[in-house]
CSV table of C-alpha atoms and ligand atoms in Angstrom, one decimal:
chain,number,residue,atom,x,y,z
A,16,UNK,CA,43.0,81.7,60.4
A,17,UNK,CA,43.8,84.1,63.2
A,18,UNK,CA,46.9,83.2,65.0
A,19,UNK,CA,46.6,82.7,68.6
A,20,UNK,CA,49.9,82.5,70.2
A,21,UNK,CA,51.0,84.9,72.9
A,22,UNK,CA,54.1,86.6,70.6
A,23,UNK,CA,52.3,86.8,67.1
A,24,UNK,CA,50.6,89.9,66.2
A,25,UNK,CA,47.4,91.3,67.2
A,26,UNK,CA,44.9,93.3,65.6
A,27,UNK,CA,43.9,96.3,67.8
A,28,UNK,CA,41.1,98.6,66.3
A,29,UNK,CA,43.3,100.5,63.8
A,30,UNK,CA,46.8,99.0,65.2
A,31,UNK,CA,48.9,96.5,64.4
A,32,UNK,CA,50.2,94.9,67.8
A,33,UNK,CA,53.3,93.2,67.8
A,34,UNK,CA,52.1,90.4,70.5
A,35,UNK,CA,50.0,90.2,72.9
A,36,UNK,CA,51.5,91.5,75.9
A,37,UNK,CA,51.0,94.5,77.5
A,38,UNK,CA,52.3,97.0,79.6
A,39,UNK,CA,49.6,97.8,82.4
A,40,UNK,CA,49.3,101.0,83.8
A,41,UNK,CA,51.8,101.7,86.7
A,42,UNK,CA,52.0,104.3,89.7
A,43,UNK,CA,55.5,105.8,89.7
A,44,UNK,CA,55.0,109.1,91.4
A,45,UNK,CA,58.2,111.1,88.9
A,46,UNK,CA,56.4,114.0,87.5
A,47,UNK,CA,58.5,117.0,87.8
A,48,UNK,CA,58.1,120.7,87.9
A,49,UNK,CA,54.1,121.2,86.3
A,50,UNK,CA,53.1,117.7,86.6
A,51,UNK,CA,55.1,117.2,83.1
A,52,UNK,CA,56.6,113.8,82.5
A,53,UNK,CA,60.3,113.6,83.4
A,54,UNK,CA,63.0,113.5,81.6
A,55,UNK,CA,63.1,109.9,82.5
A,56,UNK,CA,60.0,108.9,81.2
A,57,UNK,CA,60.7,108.7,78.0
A,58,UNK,CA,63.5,106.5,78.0
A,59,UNK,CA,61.5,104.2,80.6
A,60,UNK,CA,58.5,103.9,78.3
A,61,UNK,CA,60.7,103.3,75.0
A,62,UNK,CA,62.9,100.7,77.0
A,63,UNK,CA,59.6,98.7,77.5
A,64,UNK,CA,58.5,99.1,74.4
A,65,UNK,CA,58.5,95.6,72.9
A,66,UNK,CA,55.5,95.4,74.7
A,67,UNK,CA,52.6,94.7,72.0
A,68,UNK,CA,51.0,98.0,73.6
A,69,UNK,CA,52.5,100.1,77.1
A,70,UNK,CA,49.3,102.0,78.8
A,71,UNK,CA,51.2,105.0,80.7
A,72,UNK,CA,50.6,105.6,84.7
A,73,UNK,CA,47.2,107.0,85.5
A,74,UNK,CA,47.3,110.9,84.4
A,75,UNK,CA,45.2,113.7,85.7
A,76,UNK,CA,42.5,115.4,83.3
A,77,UNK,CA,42.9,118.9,85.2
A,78,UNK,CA,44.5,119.7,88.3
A,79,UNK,CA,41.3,118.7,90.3
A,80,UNK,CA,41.8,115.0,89.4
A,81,UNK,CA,45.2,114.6,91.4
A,82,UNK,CA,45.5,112.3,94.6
A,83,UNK,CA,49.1,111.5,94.7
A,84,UNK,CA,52.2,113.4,95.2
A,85,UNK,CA,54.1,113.9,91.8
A,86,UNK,CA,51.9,112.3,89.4
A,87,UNK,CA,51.6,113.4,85.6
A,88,UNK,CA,49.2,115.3,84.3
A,89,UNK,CA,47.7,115.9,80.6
A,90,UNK,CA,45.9,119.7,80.7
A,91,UNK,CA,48.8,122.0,80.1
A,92,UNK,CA,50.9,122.5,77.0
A,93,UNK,CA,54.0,121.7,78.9
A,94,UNK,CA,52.2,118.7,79.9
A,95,UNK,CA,51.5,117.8,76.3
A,96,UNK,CA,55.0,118.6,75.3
A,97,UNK,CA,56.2,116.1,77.8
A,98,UNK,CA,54.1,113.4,76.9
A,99,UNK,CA,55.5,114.0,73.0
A,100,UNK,CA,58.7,113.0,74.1
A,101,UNK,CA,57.4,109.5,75.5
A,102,UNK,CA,55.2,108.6,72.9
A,103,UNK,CA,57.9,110.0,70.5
A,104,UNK,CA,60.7,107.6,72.0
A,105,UNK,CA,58.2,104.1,71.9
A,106,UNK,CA,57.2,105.0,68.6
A,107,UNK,CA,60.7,105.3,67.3
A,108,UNK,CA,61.2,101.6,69.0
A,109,UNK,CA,58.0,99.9,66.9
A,110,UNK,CA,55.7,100.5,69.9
A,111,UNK,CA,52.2,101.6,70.6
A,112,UNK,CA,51.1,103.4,73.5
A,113,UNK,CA,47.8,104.6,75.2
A,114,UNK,CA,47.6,107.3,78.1
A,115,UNK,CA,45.4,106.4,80.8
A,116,UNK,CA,43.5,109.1,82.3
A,117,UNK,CA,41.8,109.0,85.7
A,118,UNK,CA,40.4,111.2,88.1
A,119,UNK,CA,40.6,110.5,91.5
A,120,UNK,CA,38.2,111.5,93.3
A,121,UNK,CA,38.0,111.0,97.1
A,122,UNK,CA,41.2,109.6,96.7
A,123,UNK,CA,43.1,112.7,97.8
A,124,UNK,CA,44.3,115.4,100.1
A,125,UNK,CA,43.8,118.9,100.9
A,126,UNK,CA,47.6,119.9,100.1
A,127,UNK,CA,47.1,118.4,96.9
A,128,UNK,CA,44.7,120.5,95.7
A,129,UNK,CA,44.0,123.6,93.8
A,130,UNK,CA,43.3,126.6,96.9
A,131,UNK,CA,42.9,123.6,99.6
A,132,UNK,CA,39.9,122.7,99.1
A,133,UNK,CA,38.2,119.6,99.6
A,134,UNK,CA,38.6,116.2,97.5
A,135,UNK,CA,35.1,116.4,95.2
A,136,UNK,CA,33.5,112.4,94.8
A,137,UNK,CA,29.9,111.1,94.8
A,138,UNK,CA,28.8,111.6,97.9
A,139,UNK,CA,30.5,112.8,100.9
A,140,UNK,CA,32.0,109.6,102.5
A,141,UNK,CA,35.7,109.5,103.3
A,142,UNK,CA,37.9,106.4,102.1
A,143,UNK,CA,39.6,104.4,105.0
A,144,UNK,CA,42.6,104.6,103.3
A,145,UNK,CA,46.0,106.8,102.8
A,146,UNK,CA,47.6,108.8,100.2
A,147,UNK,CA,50.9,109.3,99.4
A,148,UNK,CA,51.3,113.0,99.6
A,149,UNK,CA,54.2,115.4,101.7
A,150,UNK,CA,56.8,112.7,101.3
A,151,UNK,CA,54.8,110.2,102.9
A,152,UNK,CA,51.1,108.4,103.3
A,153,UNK,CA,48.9,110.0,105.2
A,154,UNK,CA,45.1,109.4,105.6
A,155,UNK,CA,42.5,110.9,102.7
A,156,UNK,CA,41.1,114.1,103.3
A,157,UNK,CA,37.1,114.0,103.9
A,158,UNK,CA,35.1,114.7,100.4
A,159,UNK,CA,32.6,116.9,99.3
A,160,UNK,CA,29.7,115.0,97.3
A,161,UNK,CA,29.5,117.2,93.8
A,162,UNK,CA,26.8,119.4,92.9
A,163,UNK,CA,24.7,117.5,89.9
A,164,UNK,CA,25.7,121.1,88.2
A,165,UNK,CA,29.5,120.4,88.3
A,166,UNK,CA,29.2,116.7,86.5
A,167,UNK,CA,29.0,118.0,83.2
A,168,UNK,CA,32.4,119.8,83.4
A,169,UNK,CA,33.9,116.4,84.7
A,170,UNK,CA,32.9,114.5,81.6
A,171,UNK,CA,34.6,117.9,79.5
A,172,UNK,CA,37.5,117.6,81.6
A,173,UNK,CA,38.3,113.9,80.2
A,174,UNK,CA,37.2,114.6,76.6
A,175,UNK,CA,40.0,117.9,76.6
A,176,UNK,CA,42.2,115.2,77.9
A,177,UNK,CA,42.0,113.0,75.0
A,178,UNK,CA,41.9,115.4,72.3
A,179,UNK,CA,45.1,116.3,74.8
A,180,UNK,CA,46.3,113.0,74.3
A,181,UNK,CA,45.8,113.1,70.4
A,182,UNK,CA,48.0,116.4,70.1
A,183,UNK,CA,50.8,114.5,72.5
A,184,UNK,CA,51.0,111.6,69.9
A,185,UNK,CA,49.2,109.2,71.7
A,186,UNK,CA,47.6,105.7,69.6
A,187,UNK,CA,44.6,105.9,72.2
A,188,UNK,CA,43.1,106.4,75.5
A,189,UNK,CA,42.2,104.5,78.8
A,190,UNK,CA,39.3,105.7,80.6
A,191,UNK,CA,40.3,104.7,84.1
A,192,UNK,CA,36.8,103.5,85.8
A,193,UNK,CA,39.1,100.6,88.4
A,194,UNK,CA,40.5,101.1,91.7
A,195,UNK,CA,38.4,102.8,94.0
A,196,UNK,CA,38.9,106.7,92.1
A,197,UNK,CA,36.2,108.7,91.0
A,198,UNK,CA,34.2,106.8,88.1
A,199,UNK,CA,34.3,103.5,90.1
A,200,UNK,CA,33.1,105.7,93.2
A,201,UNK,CA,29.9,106.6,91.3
A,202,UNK,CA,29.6,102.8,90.0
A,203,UNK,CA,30.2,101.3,93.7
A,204,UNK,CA,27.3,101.6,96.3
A,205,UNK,CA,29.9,101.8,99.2
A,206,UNK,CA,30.6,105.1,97.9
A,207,UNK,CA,27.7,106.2,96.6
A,208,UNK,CA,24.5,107.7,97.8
A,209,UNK,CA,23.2,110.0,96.1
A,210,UNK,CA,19.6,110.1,95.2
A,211,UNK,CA,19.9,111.8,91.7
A,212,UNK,CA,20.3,110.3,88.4
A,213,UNK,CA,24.3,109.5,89.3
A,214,UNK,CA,22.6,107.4,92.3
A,215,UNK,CA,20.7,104.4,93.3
A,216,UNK,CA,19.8,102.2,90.6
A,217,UNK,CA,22.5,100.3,88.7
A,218,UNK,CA,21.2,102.4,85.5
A,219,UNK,CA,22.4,105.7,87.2
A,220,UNK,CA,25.4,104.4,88.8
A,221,UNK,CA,27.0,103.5,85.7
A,222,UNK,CA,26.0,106.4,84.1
A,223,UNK,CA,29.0,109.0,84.2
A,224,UNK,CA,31.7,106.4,83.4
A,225,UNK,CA,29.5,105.7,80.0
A,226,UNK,CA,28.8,109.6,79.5
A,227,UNK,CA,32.9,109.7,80.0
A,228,UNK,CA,33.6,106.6,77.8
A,229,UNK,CA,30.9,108.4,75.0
A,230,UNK,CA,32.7,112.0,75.1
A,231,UNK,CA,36.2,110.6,74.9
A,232,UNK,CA,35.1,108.1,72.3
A,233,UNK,CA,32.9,110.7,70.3
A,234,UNK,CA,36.7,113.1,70.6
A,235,UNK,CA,39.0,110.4,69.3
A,236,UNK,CA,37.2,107.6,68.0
A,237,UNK,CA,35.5,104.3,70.2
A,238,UNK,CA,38.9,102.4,68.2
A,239,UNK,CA,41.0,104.5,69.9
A,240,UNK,CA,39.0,104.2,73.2
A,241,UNK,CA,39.6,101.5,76.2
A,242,UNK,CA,38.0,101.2,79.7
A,243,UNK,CA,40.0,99.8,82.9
A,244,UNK,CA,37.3,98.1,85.2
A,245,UNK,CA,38.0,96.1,88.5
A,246,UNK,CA,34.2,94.8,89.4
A,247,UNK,CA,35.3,93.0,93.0
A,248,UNK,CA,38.4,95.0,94.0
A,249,UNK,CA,38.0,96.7,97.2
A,250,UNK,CA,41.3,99.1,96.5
A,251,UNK,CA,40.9,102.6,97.7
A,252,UNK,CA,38.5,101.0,100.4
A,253,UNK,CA,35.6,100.4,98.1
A,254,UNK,CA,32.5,98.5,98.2
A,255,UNK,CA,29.8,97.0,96.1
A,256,UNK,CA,26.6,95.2,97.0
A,257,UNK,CA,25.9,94.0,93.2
A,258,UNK,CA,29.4,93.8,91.0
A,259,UNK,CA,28.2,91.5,88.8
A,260,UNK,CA,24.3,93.0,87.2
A,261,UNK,CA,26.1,96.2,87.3
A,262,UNK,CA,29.2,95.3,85.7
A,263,UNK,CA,27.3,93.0,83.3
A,264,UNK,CA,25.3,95.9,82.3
A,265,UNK,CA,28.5,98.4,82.0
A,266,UNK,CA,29.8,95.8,79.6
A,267,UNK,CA,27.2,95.4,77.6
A,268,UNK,CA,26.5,99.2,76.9
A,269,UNK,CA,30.2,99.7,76.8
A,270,UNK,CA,30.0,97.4,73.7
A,271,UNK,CA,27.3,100.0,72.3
A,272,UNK,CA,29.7,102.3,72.3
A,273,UNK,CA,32.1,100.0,70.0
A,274,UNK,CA,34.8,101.4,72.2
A,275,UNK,CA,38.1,99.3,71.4
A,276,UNK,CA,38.7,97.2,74.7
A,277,UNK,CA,37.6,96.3,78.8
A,278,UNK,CA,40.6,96.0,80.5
A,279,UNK,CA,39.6,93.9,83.7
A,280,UNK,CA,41.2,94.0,86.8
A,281,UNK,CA,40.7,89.7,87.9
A,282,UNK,CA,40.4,89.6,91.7
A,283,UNK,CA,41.7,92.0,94.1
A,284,UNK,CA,44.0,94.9,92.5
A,285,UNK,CA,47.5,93.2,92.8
A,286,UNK,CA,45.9,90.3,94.9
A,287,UNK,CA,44.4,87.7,94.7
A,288,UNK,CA,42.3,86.4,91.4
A,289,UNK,CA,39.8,84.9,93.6
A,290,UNK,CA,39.1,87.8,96.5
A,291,UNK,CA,35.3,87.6,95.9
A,292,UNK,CA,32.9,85.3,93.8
A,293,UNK,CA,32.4,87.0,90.6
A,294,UNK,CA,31.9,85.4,86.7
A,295,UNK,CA,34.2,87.0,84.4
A,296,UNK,CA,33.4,84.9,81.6
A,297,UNK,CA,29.5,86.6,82.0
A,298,UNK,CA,31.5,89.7,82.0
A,299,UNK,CA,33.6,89.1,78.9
A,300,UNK,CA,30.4,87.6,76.6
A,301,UNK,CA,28.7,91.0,77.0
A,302,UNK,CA,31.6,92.8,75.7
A,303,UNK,CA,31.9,92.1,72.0
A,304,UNK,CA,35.5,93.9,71.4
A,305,UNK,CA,38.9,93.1,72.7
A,306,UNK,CA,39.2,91.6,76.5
A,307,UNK,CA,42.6,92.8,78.0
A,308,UNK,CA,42.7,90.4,81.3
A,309,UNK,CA,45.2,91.2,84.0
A,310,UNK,CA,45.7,90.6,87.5
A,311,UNK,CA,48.4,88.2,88.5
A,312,UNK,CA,49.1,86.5,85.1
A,313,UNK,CA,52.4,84.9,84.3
A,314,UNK,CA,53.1,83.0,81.2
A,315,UNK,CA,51.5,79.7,82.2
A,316,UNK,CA,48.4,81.0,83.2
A,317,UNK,CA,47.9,83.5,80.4
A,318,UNK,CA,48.7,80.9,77.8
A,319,UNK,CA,46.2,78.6,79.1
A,320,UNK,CA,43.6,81.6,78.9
A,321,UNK,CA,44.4,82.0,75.4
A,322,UNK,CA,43.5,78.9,74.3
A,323,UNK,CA,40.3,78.9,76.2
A,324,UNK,CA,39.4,81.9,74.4
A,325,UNK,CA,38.8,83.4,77.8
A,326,UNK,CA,41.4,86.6,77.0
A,327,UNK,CA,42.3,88.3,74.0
A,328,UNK,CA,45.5,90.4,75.6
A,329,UNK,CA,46.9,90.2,78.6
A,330,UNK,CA,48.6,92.8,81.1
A,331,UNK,CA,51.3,92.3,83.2
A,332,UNK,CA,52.4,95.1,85.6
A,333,UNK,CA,54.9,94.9,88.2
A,334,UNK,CA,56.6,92.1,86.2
A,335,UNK,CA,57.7,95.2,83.5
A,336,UNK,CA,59.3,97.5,86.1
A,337,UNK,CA,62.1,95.2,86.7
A,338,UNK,CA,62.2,93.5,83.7
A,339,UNK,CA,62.3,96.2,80.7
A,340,UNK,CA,62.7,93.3,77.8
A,341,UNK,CA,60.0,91.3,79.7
A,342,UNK,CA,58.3,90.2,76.4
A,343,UNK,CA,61.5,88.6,75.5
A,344,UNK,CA,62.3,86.8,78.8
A,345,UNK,CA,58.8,85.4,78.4
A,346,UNK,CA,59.3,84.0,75.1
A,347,UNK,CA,62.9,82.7,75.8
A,348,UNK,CA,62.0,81.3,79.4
A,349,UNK,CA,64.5,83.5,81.0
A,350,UNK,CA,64.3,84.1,85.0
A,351,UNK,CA,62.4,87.4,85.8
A,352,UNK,CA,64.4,90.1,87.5
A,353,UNK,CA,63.0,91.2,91.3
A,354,UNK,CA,61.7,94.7,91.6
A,355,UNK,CA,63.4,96.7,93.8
A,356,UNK,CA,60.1,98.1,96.3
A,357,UNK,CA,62.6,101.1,97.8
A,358,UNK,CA,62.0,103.0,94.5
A,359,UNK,CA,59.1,101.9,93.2
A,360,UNK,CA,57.1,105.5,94.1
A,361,UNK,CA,59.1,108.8,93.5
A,362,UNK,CA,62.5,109.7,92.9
A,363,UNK,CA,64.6,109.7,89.6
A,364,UNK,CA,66.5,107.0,87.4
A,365,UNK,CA,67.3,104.4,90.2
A,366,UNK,CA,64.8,101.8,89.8
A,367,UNK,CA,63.4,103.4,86.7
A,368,UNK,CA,65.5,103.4,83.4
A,369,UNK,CA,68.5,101.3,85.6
A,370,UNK,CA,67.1,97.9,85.4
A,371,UNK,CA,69.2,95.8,82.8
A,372,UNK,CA,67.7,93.5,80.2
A,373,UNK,CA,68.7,89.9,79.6
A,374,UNK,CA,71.9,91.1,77.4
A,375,UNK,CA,72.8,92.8,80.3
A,376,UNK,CA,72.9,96.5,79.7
A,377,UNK,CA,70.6,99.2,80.7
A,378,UNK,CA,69.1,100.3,77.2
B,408,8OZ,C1,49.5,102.4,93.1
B,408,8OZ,C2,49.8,103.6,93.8
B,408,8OZ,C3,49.1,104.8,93.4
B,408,8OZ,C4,48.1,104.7,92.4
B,408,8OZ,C5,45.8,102.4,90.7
B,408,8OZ,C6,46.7,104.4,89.8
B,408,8OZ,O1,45.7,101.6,91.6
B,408,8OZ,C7,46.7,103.5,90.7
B,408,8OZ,C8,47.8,103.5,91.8
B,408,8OZ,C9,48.5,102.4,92.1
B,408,8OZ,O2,45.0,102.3,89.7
């Protein structure tokens, strides 16, 4: 009989999970010189590695993808060499860890990128929304809407990555296709206009997140491949007309792909679960794999959607940054530390590998 508690093992693809928590992908802006990992990564990552599997921070594909001061990347050998320490270090602890890779889209700014030039997304529409870039947030830059020419090296940009993230150690990959960056711009009618088979109907909307999801999945295998989705956010200043026939149809041909898990962001990202009407359950019966929930969980609430069968694994975010042994506090009941905001985006080991766990020393 399968076991169904939170802290028992669980069954991922090819991997053994130690329980069914998981480290969500987090934001913390600490790349150094070359986009490569910092020194501190690697002891961040292995301190939270009780976790039944850590997804890393969203990391570029190339240096096109980048939207955010100091984030890592995963298209250089020294990038590659960085990540081999991290995955080295939560290996060593028991741990399994998958990269997510993203590309960001129109969520960027000139300075950022390569000669100056203008963020690349769907269709030329700039995002009400800032970046964090020159030490501070300032608005987006306006986009240019790519040529139907340049798509093709965008889904070659995130296969390299993964067989990138192979040759870094990596146990799998997370095609980011949430929070308002480039794939979700393509799926989302508020951000997309375009009149070519990337446009329009719900069929071509979805279509380069699923020629993404394919490539990577073809490079590494589907059992190594996972998708982040987040139908009825609105972060990154997004809109949708239809979430749920086209996210009901991106589940269901994810699920032709076989690819290992839909990661679903419930709600608004780091809101509330119920922003806008939306059936997840629909969601989740189209998808025949593993369901990672997340949004807002604590141990109540993700027990109770255990045992309605509603969730397979469940991701907790900001919950991990202070709280390095947060698996354990969760099974022992212990109080949750406070994050500390100051330090939650850039700087070096205060308020990244400081935080204590329960026994009272940082690891
Ligand atoms: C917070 C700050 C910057 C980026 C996301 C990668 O929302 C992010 C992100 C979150 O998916």
């Amino acid at each position: 009989m399968t076991d169904t508690t939170l802290f028992h093992p669980y069954t991922l693809g090819p991997l053994q999970l130690s329980n069914r928590i998981v480290m969500a992908p987090l934001t913390r802006n600490r790349a150094g010189a070359g986009l490569v990992p910092s020194e501190h990564a690697a002891t961040y990552y292995s301190q939270r590695a009780s976790a039944g599997l850590v997804i890393t921070e969203a990391t570029q594909i190339s240096a096109d993808a980048q939207g955010y001061q100091d984030t890592p990347g995963l298209y250089t050998p020294a990038q590659i060499d960085g990540w081999r320490q991290v995955t080295d270090a939560v290996h060593a602890k028991g741990g399994k860890i998958f990269v997510q890779l993203w590309h960001v889209g129109r969520i960027s700014h000139v300075d950022l990128r390569p000669g100056g030039t203008a963020p690349v997304a769907p269709s030329a529409i700039r995002a009400a929304t800032k970046t964090f870039v020159n030490n501070g947030f300032h608005d987006v830059s306006e986009p240019r809407s790519l040529r139907l020419d340049e798509i093709p090296g965008i889904v070659e940009d995130f296969r390299q990555a993964a067989a990138n993230a192979m040759a870094a150690g990596f146990d799998g990959v997370e095609v980011h296709g949430a929070n308002g960056y480039l794939l979700e711009q393509f799926i989302k009618d508020g951000a997309n206009t375009r009149t070519d088979a990337y446009g329009g109907s719900i069929e071509n909307r979805a279509r380069l997140l699923l020629e993404v999801t394919a490539a990577v999945a073809k490079e590494i295998g589907a059992d190594r491949t996972g998708v982040r989705l987040s139908p009825v956010s609105s972060a990154g200043a997004i809109s949708c007309s239809d979430p749920q026939p086209q996210y009901d149809h991106i589940a269901e041909r994810l699920s032709a792909l076989g690819i290992v898990y839909l990661h679903v962001v419930e709600g608004a990202t780091g809101g509330p679960r119920d922003a806008a009407p939306f059936d997840f359950a629909a969601l989740r019966a189209r998808f025949k794999n593993t369901y990672l929930a997340n949004n807002g969980y604590d141990l109540p609430l993700a027990k109770a959607r255990l045992a309605e069968g509603q969730a397979d694994l469940f991701a907790f975010g900001r919950p991990f940054i202070g709280n390095p042994d947060l698996v354990e506090r969760l099974k022992s009941g212990a109080p949750l530390a406070a994050l500390n905001p100051a330090t939650l985006y850039g700087g070096g080991a205060a308020g990244y590998t400081d935080y204590p766990t329960l026994a009272g020393a940082a690891q």
